[in-house]
Coordinates of C-alpha atoms in Angstrom, one line a residue:
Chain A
X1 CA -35.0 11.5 3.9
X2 CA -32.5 8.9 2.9
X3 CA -29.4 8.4 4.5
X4 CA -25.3 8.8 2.8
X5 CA -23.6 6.8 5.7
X6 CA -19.2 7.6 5.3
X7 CA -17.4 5.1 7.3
X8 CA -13.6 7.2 8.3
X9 CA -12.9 10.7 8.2
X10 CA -9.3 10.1 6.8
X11 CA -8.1 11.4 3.6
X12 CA -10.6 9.8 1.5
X13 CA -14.0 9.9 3.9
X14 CA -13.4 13.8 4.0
X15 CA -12.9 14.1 0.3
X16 CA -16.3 12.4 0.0
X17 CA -17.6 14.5 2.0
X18 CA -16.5 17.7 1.0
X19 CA -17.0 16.5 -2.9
X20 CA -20.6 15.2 -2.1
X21 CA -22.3 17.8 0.1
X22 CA -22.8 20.3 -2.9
X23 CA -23.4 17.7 -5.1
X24 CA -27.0 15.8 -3.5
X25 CA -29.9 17.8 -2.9
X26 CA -30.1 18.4 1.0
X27 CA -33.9 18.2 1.1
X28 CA -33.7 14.6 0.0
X29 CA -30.3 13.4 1.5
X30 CA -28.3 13.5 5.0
X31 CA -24.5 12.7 4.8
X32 CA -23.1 11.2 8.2
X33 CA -19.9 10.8 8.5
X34 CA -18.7 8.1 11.9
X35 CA -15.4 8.0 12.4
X36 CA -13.5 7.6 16.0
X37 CA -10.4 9.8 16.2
X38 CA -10.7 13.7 16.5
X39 CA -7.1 14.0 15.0
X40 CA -6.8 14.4 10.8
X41 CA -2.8 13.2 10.7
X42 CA -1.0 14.4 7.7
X43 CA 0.5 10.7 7.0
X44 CA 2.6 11.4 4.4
X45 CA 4.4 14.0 6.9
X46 CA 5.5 11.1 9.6
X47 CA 8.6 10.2 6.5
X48 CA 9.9 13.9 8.4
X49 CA 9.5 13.3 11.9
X50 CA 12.5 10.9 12.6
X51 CA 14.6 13.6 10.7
X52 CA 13.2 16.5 12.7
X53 CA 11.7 18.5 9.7
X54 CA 8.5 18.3 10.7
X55 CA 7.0 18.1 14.2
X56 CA 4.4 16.5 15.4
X57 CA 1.9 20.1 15.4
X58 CA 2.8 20.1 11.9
X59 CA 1.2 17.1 10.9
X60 CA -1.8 16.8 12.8
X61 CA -4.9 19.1 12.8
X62 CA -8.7 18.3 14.2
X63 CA -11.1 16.6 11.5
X64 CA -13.8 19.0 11.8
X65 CA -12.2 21.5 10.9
X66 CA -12.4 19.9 7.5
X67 CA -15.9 18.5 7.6
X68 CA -18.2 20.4 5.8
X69 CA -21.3 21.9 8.0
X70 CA -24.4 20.4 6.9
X71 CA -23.2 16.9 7.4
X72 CA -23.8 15.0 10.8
X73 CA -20.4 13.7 12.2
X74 CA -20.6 11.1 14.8
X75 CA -17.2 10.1 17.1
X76 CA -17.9 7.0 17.7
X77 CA -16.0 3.6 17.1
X78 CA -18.0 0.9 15.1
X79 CA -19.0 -2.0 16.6
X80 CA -20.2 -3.9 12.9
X81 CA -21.2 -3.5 9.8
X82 CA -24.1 -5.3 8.8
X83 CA -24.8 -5.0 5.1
X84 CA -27.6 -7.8 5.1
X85 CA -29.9 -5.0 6.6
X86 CA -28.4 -2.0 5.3
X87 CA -27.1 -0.6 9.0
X88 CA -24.2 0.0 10.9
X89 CA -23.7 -0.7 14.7
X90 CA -21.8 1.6 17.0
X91 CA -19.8 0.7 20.1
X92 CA -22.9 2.0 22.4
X93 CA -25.5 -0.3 20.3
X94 CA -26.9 2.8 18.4
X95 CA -27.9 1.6 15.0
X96 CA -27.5 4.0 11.8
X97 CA -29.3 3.0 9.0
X98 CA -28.2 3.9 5.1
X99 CA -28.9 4.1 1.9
X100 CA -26.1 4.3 0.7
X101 CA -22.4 3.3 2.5
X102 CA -19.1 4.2 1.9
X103 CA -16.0 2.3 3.2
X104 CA -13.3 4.5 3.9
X105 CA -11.7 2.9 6.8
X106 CA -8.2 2.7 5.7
X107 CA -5.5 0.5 6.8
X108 CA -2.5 0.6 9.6
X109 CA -0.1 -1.3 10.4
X110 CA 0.2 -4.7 13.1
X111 CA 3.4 -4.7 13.8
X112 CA 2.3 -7.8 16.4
X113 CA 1.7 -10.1 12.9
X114 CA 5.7 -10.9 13.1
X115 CA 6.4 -13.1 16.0
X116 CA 9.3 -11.2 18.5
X117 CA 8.2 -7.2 17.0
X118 CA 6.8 -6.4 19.6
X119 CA 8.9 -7.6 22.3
X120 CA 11.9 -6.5 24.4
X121 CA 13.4 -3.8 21.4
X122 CA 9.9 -2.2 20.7
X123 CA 10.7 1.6 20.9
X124 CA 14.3 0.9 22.2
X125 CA 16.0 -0.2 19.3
X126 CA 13.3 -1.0 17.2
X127 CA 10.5 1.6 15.6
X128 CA 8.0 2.2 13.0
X129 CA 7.2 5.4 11.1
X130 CA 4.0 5.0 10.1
X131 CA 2.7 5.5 13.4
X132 CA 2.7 9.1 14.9
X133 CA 4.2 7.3 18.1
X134 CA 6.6 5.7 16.0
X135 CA 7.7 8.6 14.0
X136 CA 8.8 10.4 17.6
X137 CA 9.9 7.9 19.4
X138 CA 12.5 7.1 15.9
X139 CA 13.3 11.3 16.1
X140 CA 14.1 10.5 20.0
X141 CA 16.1 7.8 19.6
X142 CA 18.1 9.3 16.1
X143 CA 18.5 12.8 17.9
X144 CA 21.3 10.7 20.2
X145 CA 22.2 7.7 18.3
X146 CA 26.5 7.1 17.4
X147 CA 26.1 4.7 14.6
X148 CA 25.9 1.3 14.3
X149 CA 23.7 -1.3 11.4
X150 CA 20.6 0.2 10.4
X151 CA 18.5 -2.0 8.8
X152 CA 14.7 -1.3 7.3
X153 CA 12.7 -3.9 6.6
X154 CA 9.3 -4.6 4.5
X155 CA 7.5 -7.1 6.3
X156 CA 5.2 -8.1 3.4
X157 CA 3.2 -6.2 0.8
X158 CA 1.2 -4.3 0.1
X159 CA 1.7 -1.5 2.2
X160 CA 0.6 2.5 2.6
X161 CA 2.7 4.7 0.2
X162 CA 5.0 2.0 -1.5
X163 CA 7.8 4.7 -2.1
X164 CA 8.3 5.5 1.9
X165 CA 10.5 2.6 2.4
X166 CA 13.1 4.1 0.1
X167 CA 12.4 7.9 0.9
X168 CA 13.1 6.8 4.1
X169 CA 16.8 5.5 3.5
X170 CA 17.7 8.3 1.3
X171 CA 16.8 11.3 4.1
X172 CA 18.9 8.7 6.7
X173 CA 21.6 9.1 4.5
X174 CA 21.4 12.4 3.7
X175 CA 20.7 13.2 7.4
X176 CA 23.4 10.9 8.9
X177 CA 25.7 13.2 6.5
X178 CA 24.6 16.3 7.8
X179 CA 25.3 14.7 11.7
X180 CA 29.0 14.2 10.3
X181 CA 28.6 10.1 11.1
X182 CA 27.3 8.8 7.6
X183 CA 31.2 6.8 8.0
X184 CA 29.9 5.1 11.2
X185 CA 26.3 4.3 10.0
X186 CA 25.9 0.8 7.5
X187 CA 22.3 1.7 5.9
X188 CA 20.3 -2.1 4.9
X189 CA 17.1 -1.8 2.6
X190 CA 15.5 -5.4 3.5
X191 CA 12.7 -6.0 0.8
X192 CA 10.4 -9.4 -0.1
X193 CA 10.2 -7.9 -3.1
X194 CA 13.0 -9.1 -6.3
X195 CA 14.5 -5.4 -6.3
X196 CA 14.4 -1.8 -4.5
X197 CA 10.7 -1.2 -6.1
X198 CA 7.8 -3.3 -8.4
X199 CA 7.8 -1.9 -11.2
X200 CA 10.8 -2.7 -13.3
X201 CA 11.7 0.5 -14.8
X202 CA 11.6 2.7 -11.4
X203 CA 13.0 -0.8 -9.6
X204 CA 16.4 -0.6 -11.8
X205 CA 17.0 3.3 -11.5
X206 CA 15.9 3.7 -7.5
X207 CA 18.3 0.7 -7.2
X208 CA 21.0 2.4 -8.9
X209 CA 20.2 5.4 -6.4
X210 CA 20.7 2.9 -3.5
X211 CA 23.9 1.7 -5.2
X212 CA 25.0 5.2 -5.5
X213 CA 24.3 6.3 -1.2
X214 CA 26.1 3.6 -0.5
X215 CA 23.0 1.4 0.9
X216 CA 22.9 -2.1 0.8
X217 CA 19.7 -3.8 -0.8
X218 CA 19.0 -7.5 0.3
X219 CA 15.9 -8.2 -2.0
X220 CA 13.4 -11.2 -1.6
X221 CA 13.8 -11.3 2.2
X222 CA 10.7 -12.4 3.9
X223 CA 10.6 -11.8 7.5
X224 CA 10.0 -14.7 10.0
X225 CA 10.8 -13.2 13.2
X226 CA 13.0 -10.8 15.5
X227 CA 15.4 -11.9 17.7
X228 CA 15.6 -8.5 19.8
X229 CA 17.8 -10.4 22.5
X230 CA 20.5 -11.0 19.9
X231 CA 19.3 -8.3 17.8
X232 CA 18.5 -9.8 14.4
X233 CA 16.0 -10.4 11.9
X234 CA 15.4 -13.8 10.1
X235 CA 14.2 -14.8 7.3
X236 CA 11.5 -17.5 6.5
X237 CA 14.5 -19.7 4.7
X238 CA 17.1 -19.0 7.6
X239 CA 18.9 -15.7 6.3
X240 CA 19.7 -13.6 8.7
X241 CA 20.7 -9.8 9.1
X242 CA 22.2 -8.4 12.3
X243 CA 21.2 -4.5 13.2
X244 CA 21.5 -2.2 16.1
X245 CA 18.2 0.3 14.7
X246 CA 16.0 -1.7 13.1
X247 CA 13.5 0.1 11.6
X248 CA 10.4 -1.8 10.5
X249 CA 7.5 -1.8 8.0
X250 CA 4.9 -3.7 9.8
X251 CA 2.1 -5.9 8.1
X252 CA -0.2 -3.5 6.6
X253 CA -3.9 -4.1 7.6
X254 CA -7.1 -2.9 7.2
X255 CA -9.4 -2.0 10.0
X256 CA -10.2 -4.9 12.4
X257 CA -13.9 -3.6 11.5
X258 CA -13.9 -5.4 8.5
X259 CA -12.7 -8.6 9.6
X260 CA -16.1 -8.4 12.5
X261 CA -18.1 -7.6 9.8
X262 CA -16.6 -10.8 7.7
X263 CA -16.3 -8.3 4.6
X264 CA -12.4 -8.5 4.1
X265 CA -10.0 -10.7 2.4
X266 CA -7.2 -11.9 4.3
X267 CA -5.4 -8.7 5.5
X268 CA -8.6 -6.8 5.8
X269 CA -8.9 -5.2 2.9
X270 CA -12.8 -5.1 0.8
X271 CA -12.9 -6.8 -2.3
X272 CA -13.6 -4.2 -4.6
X273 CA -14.4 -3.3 -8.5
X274 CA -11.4 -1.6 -9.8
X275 CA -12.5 0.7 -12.3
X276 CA -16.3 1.8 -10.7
X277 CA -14.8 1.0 -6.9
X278 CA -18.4 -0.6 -6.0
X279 CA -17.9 -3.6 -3.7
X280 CA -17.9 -6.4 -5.4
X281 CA -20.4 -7.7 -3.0
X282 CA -23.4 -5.3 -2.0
X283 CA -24.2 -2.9 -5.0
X284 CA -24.9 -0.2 -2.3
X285 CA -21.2 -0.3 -0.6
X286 CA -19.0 1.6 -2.5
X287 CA -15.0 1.6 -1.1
X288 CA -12.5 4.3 -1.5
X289 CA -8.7 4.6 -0.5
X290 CA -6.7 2.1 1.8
X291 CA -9.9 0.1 2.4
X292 CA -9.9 -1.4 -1.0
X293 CA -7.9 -4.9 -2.2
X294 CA -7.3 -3.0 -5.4
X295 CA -3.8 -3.7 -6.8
X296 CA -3.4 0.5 -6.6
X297 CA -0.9 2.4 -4.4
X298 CA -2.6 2.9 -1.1
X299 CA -2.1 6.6 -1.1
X300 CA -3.8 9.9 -0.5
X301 CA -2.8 10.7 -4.4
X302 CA -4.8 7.8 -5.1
X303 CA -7.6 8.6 -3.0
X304 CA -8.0 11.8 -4.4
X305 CA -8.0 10.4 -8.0
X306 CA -10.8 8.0 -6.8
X307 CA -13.0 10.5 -5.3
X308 CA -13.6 12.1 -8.7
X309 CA -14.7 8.7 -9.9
X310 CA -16.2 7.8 -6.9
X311 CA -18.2 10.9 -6.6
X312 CA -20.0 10.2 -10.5
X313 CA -20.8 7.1 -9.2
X314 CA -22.4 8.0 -6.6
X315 CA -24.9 10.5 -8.4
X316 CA -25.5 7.6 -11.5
X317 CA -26.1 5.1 -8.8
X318 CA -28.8 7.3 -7.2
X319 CA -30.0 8.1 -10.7
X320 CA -29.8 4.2 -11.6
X321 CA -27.5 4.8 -14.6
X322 CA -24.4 2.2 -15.3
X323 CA -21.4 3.3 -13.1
X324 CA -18.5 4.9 -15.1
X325 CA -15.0 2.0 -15.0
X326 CA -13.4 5.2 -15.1
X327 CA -11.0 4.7 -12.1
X328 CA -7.4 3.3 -13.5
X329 CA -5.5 2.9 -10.7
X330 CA -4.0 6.4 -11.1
X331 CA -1.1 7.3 -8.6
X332 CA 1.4 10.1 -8.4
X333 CA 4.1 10.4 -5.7
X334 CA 6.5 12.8 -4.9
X335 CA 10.3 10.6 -4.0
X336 CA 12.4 12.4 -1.6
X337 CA 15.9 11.3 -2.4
X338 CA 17.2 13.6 0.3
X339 CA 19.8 16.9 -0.2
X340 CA 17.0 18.7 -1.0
X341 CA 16.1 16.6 -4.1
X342 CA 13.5 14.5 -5.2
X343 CA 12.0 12.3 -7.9
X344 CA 8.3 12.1 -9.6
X345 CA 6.6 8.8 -10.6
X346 CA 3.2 9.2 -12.4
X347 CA 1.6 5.6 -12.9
X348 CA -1.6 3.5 -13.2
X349 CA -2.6 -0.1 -13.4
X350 CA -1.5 -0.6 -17.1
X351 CA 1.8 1.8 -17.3
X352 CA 4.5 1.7 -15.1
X353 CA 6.5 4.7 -13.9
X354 CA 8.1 6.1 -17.0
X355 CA 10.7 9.1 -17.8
X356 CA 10.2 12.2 -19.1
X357 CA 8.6 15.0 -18.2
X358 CA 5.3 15.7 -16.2
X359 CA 3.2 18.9 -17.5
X360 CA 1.5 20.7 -14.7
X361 CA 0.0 24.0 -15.2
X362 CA 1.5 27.2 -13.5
X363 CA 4.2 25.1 -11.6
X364 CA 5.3 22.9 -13.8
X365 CA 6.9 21.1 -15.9
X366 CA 8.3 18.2 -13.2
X367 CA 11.2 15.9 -14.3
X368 CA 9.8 11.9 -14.0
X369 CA 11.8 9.1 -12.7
X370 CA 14.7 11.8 -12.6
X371 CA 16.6 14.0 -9.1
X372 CA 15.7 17.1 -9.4
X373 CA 15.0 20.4 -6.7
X374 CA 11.8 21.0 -8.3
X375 CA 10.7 17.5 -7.3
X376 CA 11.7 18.1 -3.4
X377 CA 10.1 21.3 -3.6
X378 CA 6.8 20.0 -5.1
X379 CA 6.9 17.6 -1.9
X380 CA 7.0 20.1 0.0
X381 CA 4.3 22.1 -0.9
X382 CA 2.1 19.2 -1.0
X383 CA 1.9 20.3 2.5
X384 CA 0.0 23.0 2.3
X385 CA -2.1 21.7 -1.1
X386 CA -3.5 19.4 1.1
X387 CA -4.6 21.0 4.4
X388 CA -5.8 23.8 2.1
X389 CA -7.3 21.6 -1.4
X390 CA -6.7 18.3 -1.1
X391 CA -8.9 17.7 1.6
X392 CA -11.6 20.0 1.0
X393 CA -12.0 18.3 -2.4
X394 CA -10.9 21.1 -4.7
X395 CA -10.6 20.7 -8.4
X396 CA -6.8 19.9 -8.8
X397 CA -4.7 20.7 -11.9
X398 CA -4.0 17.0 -12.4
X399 CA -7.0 14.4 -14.1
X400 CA -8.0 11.5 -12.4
X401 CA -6.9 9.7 -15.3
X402 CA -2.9 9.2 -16.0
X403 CA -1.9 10.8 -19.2
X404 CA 0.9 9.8 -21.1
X405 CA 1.6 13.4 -22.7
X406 CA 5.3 14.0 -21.8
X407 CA 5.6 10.2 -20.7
X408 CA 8.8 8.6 -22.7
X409 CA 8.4 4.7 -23.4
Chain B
X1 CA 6.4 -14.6 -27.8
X2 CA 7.9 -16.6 -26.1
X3 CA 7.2 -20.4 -25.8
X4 CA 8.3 -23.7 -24.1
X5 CA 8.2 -27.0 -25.9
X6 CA 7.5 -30.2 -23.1
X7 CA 6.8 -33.5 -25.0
X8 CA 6.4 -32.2 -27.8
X9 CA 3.6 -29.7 -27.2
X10 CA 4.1 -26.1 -27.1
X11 CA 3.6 -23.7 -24.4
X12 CA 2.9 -20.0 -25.1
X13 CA 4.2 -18.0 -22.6
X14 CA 3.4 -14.2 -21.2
X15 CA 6.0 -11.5 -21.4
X16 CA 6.8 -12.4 -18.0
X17 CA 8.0 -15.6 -18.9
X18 CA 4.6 -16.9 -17.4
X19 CA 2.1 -19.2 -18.7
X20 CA -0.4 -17.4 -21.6
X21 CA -3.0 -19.4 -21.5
X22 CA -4.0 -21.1 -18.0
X23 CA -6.3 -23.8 -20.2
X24 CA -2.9 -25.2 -21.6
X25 CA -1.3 -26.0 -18.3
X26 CA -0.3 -29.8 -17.6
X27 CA 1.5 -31.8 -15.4
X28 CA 4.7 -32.2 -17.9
X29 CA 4.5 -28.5 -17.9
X30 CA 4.8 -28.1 -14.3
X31 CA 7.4 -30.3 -14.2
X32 CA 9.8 -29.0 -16.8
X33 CA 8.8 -25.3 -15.3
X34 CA 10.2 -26.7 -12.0
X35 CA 13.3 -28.4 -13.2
X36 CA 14.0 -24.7 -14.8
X37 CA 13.5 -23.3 -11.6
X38 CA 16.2 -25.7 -9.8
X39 CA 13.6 -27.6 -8.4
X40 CA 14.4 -31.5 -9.7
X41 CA 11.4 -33.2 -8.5
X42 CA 7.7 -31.9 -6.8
X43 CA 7.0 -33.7 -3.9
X44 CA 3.7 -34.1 -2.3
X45 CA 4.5 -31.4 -0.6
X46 CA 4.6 -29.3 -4.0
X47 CA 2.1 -30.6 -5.5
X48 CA 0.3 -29.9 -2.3
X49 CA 0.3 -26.2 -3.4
X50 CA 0.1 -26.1 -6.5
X51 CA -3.2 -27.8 -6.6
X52 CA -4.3 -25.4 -4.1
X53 CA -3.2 -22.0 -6.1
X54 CA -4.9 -23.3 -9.2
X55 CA -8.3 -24.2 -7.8
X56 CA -8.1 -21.2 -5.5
X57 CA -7.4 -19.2 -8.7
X58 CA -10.1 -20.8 -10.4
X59 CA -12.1 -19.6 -7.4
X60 CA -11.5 -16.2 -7.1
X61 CA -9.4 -14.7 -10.3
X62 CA -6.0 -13.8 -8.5
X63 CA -3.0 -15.4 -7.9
X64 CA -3.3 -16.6 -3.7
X65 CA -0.9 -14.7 -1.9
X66 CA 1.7 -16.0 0.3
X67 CA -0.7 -15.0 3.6
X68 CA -3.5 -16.4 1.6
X69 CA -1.9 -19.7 1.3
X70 CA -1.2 -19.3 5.0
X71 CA -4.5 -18.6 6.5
X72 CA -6.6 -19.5 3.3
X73 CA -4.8 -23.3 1.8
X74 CA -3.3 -23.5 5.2
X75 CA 0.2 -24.0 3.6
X76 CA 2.5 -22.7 6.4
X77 CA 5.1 -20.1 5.1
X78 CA 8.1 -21.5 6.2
X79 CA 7.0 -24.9 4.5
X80 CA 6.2 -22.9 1.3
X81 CA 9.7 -20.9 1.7
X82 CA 11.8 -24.6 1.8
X83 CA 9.1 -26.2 -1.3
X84 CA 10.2 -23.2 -3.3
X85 CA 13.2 -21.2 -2.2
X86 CA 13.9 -17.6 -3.4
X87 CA 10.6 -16.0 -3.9
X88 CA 7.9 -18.5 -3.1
X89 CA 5.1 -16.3 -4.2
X90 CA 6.4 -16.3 -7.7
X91 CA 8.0 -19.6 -8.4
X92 CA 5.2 -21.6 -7.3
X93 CA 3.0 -19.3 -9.8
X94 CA 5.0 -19.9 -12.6
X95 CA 4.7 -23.9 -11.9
X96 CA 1.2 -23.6 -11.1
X97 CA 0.7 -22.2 -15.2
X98 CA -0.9 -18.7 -13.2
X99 CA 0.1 -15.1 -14.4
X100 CA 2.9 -12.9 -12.3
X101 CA 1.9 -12.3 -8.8
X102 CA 0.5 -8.8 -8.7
X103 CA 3.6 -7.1 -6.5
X104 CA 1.0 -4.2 -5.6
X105 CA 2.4 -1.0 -6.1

């Protein structure tokens, strides 16, 4: 019997799975799946909590309810990773051996990387919403806030879901309208990055969206520290912005695992190929979603797109057949602009975001890089496509590949 | 494409308005880069960091990051941040004769 060993059961891990299980033959492989969390969090769902659209029961459902039977699944935290002799290392000392390993540990954020986060304003005037603890205690403190300087602020890229930052922004102002106080509230999008986004297409028209709600964008800021006595962030060349809610993107890593292990680059994250996703170091370590340094989004739309390269590879690896480059950096995210609106990007490695229009069979078509209620209601139902498809690794009407059919240079 | 002329050789540059060919990169060519971007003369200090993003491109194919250059070159950021105001990251890539920083998406 030889051994599939799945490190996470986050949005990738359980795709693998799900994907894999029907697809080696049982009598020959086991699939284990370690991961230490019984909680599956919908993380694109924690952009709603602040707001109050979505509650905490709405984004968080147990994990083996979307394991497949037939694989082992261990709750266990790793101790290390040691590739030299093809075995893993749990907390307890149990070793589990592999044939084959796939990284899938994802990344979260330190918001203890940026010297004074963490201190006096942590929770109290100062949150994160990448964190389900952050998400509520933001919802808490927004539920009863007057207005004052608001000011959210990318520590330093890359981070989970590039396109949050601003989603988030747009619902405050949408949301601050709706409490009657937008007048009293002065929005601040804080960015190391030249403009509102990367790419310079979707960077110029989400700017112009910015421009347009009336929030302020201070580009190439890069965070020193916080000064939560005096309530201010500051810069690395002495800028400094005053706030009274200061919400922050921490310092995206991934897991601490990977540093034991000595497997990751700086902030964690697996040097990986970016087209076959084998690690570029051990021909039987293959790493899918946050876990990789790839220059893709780190996003469950990406992970998805990966598993249905990943999952080829897999098989030809077994069968010792050249691995497919077939993964190109593929993403596809839904923009809430807020009032009920939102935008679609469609992108890969090569091709940034472009306009036009984004053929979808039976739903679509969706307007790209363009405000529309089809958008915000295609967010929405992403809800439900991924408890229900998503996860359990259905075929989805989109290719792994991005197509440029409908896509206007 | 664009190009640069420095003493009278010529410089082929990257849509980005970044070096095309990392071979062709020289000391002149860092300099004039530099003046360009408002920096008058490299220091030490500069120099410091630019020797370490080409060998540590050379090294490992990408462009170091600004944490790399941290914990990797150990350059400390607010040092890098006063060498090269206004977006570090890029700047000193451009003098350095490396593509774009990758601003992952």
């Amino acid at each position: 019997m030889r051994n599939l060993l799945i490190l996470g059961a986050g949005t990738a891990g359980t795709i693998m799975a799900n994907r894999l299980l029907p697809a080696l033959d049982s009598e020959e492989w086991q699939i284990t799946i370690v991961d230490q969390d019984e909680k599956h969090y919908y993380q694109p769902g924690f952009l709603f909590i602040p707001f109050g659209i979505y509650s905490r029961q709405d984004v968080i459902k147990p994990k083996r309810d979307y394991l497949p039977a037939g694989i082992n699944v261990v709750m266990s935290k790793i101790e290390i990773i040691e590739p030299e002799k093809n075995q893993i290392k749990l907390a307890d000392g149990k070793l589990i051996p592999y044939d084959i390993l796939i990284i899938a540990t994802g990344s979260r954020v330190h918001p203890d990387e940026t010297e004074g986060m963490k201190e006096d304003g942590w929770f109290k005037n100062i949150f994160d919403f990448y964190t389900i603890e952050g998400a509520t205690a933001l919802a808490n403190f927004l539920k009863y806030w007057e207005g004052g300087k608001m000011v959210l602020n990318i520590t330093e890229m890359p981070i989970k879901c590039p396109v949050a930052p601003l989603e988030f922004v747009f619902l405050a102002d949408w949301w601050f309208t709706e409490q009657g106080i937008r007048d009293k509230v002065e929005i601040t999008f804080a960015t190391p990055l030249p403009g509102a986004f990367t790419k310079p297409k979707a960077s110029k028209l989400l700017g112009n969206f910015l421009d347009n709600k009336n929030i302020k964008l201070v580009p190439e800021f890069g965070i020193e520290r916080v000064d939560s006595s005096a309530n201010k962030i500051i810069s690395f060349d002495d800028k400094e912005l005053d706030y009274d809610l200061l919400v922050t993107i921490p310092t995206n890593m991934g897991d601490e695992l990977i540093e034991r292990s000595d497997m990751g680059d700086e902030l964690n994250f697996i040097p990986t190929d970016p087209n076959t996703l084998q690690s570029k170091d051990h021909e039987n370590i293959f790493v899918i979603g946050d876990a990789t340094d790839l220059p893709s989004s780190k996003a469950g739309s990406v992970a998805h797109f990966q598993s249905e390269v990943l999952d080829k590879n897999i098989l030809r690896f077994i069968d010792k057949r050249p691995l497919l480059p077939h993964f190109d950096g593929h993403a596809n995210c839904f923009i809430e602009s807020g009032f009920d609106k939102g935008i679609l990007i469609d992108f890969n490695y090569d091709v940034e975001p472009l306009p036009g229009k984004f053929p979808l069979p039976g739903v679509g078509p969706f307007s790209l890089l363009e405000e529309t209620k089809a958008n915000h209601w295609g967010k929405m139902m992403f809800r439900w496509v991924y408890w229900n498809l998503l996860l359990k690794g259905a075929e989805m009407p989109i290719q792994a590949q991005m197509n440029m059919a409908g896509k206007r240079r | 494409m664009a190009e640069v002329t420095v003493d009278a050789k010529t410089f082929a540059l990257d849509e980005d308005g970044f070096l095309a060919d990392q071979n062709d990169w020289n000391e002149e060519f860092a300099k004039a880069i530099a003046k360009e971007e408002g920096i008058d003369e490299l220091t030490e200090g500069h120099w410091n960091v630019i020797n370490y993003m080409r060998s540590d491109y050379a090294d490992k194919g990408a462009v170091p990051t600004i944490r790399r250059l941290k914990k990797a070159g150990g350059i400390p950021t607010k040092d890098l941040y006063a060498l090269f105001p206004d977006g570090p990251a890029k700047k000193a890539a451009r003098i350095s004769g490396l593509p774009k920083p990758k601003g992952c998406v």
